[in-house]
mmCIF file of C-alpha atoms in Angstrom:
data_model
loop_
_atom_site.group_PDB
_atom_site.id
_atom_site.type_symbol
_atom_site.label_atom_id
_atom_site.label_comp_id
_atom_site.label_asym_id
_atom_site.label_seq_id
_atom_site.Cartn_x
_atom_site.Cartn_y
_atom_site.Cartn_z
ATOM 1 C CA UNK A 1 0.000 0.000 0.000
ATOM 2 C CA UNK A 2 1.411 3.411 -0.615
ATOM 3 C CA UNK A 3 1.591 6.152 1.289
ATOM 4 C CA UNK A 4 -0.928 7.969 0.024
ATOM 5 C CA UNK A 5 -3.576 4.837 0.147
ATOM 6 C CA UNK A 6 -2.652 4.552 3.928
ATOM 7 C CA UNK A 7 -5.738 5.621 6.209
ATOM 8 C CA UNK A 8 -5.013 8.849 7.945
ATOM 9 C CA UNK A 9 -4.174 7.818 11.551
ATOM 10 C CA UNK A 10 -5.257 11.174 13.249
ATOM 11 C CA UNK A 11 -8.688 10.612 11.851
ATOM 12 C CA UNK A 12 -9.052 6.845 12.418
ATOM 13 C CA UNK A 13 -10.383 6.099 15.675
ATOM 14 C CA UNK A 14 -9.723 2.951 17.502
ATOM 15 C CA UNK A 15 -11.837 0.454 17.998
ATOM 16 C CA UNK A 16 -12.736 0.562 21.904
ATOM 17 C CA UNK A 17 -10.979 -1.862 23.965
ATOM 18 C CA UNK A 18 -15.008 -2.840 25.271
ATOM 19 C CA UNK A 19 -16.331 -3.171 21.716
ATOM 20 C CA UNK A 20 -16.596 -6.805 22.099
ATOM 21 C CA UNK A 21 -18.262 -5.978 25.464
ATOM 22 C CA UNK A 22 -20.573 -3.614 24.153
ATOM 23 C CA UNK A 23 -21.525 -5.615 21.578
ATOM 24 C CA UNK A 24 -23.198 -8.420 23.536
ATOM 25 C CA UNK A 25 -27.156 -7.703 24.498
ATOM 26 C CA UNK A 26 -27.682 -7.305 27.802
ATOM 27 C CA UNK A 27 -30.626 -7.757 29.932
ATOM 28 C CA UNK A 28 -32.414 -4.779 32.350
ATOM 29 C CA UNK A 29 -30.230 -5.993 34.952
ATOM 30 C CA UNK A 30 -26.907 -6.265 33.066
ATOM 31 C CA UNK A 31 -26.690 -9.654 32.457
ATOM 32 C CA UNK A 32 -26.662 -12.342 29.931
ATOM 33 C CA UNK A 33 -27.089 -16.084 30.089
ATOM 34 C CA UNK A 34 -24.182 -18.279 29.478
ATOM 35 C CA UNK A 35 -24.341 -22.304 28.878
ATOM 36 C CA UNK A 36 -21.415 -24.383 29.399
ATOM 37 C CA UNK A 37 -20.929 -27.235 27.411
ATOM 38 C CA UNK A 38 -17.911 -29.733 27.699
ATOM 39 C CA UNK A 39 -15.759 -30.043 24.765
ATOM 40 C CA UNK A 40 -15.127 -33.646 24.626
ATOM 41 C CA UNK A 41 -18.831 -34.804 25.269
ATOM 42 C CA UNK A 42 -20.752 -32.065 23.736
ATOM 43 C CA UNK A 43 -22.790 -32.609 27.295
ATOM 44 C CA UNK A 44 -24.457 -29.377 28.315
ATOM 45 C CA UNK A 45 -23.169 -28.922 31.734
ATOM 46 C CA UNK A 46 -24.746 -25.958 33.028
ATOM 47 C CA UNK A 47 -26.467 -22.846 32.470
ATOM 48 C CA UNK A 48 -25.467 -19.618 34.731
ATOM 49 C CA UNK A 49 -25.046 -15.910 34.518
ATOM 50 C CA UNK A 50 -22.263 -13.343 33.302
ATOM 51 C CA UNK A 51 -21.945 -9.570 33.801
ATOM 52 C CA UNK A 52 -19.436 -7.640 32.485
ATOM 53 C CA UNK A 53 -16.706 -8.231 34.500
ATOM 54 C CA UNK A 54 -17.856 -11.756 34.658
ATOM 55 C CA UNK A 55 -17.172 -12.062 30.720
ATOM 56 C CA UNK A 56 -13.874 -10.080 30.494
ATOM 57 C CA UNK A 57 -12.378 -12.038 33.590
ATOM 58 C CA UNK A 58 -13.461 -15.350 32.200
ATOM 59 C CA UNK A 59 -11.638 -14.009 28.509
ATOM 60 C CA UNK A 60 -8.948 -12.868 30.648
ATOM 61 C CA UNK A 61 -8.187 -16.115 32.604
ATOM 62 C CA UNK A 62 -9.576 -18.831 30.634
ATOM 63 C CA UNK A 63 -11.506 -20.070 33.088
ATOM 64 C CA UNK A 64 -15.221 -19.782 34.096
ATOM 65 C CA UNK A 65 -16.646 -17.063 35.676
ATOM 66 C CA UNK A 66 -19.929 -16.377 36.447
ATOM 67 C CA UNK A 67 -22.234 -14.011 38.130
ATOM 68 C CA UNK A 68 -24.308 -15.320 41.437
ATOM 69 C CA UNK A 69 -27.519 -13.532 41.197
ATOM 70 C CA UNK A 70 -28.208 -15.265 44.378
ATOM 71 C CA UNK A 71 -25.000 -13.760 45.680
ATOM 72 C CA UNK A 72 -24.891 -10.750 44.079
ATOM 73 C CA UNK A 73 -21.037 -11.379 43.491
ATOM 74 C CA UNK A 74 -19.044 -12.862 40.688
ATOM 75 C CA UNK A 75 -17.872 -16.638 41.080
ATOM 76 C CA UNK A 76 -14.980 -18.050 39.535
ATOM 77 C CA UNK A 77 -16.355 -21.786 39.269
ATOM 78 C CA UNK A 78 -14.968 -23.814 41.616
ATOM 79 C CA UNK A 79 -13.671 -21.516 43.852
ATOM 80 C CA UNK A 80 -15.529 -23.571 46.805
ATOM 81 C CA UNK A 81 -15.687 -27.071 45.108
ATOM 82 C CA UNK A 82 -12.800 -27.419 43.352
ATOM 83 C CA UNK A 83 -14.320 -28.202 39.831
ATOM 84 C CA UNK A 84 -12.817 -25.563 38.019
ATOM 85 C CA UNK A 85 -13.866 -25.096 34.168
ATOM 86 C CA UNK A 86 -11.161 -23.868 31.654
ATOM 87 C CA UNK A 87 -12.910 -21.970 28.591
ATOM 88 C CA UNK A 88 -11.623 -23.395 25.306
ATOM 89 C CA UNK A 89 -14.063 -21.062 22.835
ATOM 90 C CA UNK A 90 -16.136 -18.212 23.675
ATOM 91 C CA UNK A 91 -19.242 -17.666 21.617
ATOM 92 C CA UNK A 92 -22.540 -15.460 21.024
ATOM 93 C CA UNK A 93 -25.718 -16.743 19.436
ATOM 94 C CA UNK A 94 -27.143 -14.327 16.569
ATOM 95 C CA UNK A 95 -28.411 -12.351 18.740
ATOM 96 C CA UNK A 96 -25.807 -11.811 21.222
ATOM 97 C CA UNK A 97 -28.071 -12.202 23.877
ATOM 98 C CA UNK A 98 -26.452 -16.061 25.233
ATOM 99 C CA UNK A 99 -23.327 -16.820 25.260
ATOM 100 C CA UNK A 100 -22.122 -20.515 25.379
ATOM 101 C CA UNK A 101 -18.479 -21.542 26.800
ATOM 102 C CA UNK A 102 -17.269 -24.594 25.207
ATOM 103 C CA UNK A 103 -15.236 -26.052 28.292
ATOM 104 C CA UNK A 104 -13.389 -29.001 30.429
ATOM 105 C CA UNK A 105 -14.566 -29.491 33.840
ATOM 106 C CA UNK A 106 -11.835 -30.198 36.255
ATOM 107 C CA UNK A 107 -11.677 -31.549 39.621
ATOM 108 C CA UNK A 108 -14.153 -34.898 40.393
ATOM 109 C CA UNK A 109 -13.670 -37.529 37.688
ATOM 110 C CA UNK A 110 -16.177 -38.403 35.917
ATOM 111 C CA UNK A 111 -16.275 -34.390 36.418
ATOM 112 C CA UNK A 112 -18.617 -32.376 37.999
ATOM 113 C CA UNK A 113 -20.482 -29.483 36.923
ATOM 114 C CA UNK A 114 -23.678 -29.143 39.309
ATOM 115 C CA UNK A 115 -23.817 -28.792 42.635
ATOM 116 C CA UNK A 116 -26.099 -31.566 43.514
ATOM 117 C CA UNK A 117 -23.163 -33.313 42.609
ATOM 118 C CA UNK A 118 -23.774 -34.522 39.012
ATOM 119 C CA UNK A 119 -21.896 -34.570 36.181
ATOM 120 C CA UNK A 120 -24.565 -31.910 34.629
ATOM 121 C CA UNK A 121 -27.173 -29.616 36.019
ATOM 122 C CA UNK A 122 -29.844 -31.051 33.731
ATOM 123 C CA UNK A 123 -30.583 -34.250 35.275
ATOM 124 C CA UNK A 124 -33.916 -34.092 35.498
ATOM 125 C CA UNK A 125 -35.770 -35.422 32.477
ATOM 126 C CA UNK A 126 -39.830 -35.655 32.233
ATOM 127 C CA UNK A 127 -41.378 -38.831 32.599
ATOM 128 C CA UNK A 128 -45.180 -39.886 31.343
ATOM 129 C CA UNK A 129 -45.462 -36.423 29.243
ATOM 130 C CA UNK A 130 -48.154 -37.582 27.747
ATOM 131 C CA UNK A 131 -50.536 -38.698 30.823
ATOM 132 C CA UNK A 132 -52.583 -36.566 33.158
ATOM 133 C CA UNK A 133 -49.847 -36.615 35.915
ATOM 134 C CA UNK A 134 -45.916 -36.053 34.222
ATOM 135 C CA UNK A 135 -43.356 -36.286 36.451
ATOM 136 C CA UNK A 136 -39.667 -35.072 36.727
ATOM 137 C CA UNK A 137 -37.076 -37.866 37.082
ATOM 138 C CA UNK A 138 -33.699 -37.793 37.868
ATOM 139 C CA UNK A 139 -31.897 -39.372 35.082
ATOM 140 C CA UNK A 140 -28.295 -38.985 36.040
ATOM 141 C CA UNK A 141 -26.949 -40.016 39.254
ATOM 142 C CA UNK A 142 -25.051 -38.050 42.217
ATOM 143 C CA UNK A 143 -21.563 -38.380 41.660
ATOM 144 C CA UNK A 144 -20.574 -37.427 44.963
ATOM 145 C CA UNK A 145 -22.154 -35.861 47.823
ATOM 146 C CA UNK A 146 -22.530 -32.200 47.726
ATOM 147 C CA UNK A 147 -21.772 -32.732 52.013
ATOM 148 C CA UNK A 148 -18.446 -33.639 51.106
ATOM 149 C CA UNK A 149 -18.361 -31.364 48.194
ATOM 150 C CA UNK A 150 -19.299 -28.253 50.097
ATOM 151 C CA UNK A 151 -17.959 -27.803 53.347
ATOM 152 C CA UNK A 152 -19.286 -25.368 55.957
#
């Protein structure tokens, strides 16, 4: 490129370092959904929440962090258990309004995810849908108890 095709750098903004922030669709209260889902299984682990600071420290670090609404605090999963998740990919649905973390659970093996103490949070699968009186069933088993997970 020659000089004179080069874009005048006085007049050529940058892009913001928070463009990739900005760009995501947040809800009322700042948030956004995010889904884990383990990269070797393609199991969907989990589904929690992100802020902000929730999605640039989980960029940052490379591992999963989420934001307790419960809480009202971040948490860096498996801060308390020990079943860490490092991010592999980061992506956005079409509407930037979920994002989904393609992951590997750490810690327990088989790993982890929920705190029931299952490998996934959606365990629960619905039995007899089609008479009067469906029912949820647990369809995966507890791993190990969340007493011994979870300390006081």
């Amino acid at each position: 490129m020659s000089a004179s095709n080069a874009p005048d750098e006085a007049t050529t903004a940058p892009a913001s370092d928070d463009a990739w922030l900005d760009a995501i669709a947040w809800d009322a209260n700042g948030l956004v959904p995010a889904i884990a889902q383990e990269k070797d299984t393609g199991d969907i682990l989990m589904l929690a929440w992100m802020n902000r600071e929730a999605l640039r420290q989980t960029a940052q670090k490379g591992q999963a962090v989420y934001y307790s609404r419960s809480r009202g605090k971040l948490w860096h999963k498996g801060e308390e258990s020990g079943h860490f998740q490092t991010v592999h990919a980061i992506r956005t649905d079409c509407d930037n309004d979920v994002i989904l973390l393609t992951i590997t659970q750490h810690g327990h093996q088989p790993s982890i995810a929920c705190h029931t103490g299952r490998h996934s949070c959606f365990y629960q699968r619905l039995e007899n849908s089609a008479s009067p009186a469906p029912q949820w069933q647990a369809a995966e088993p507890v791993l190990k108890d969340p007493q011994r997970i979870y300390k006081p």
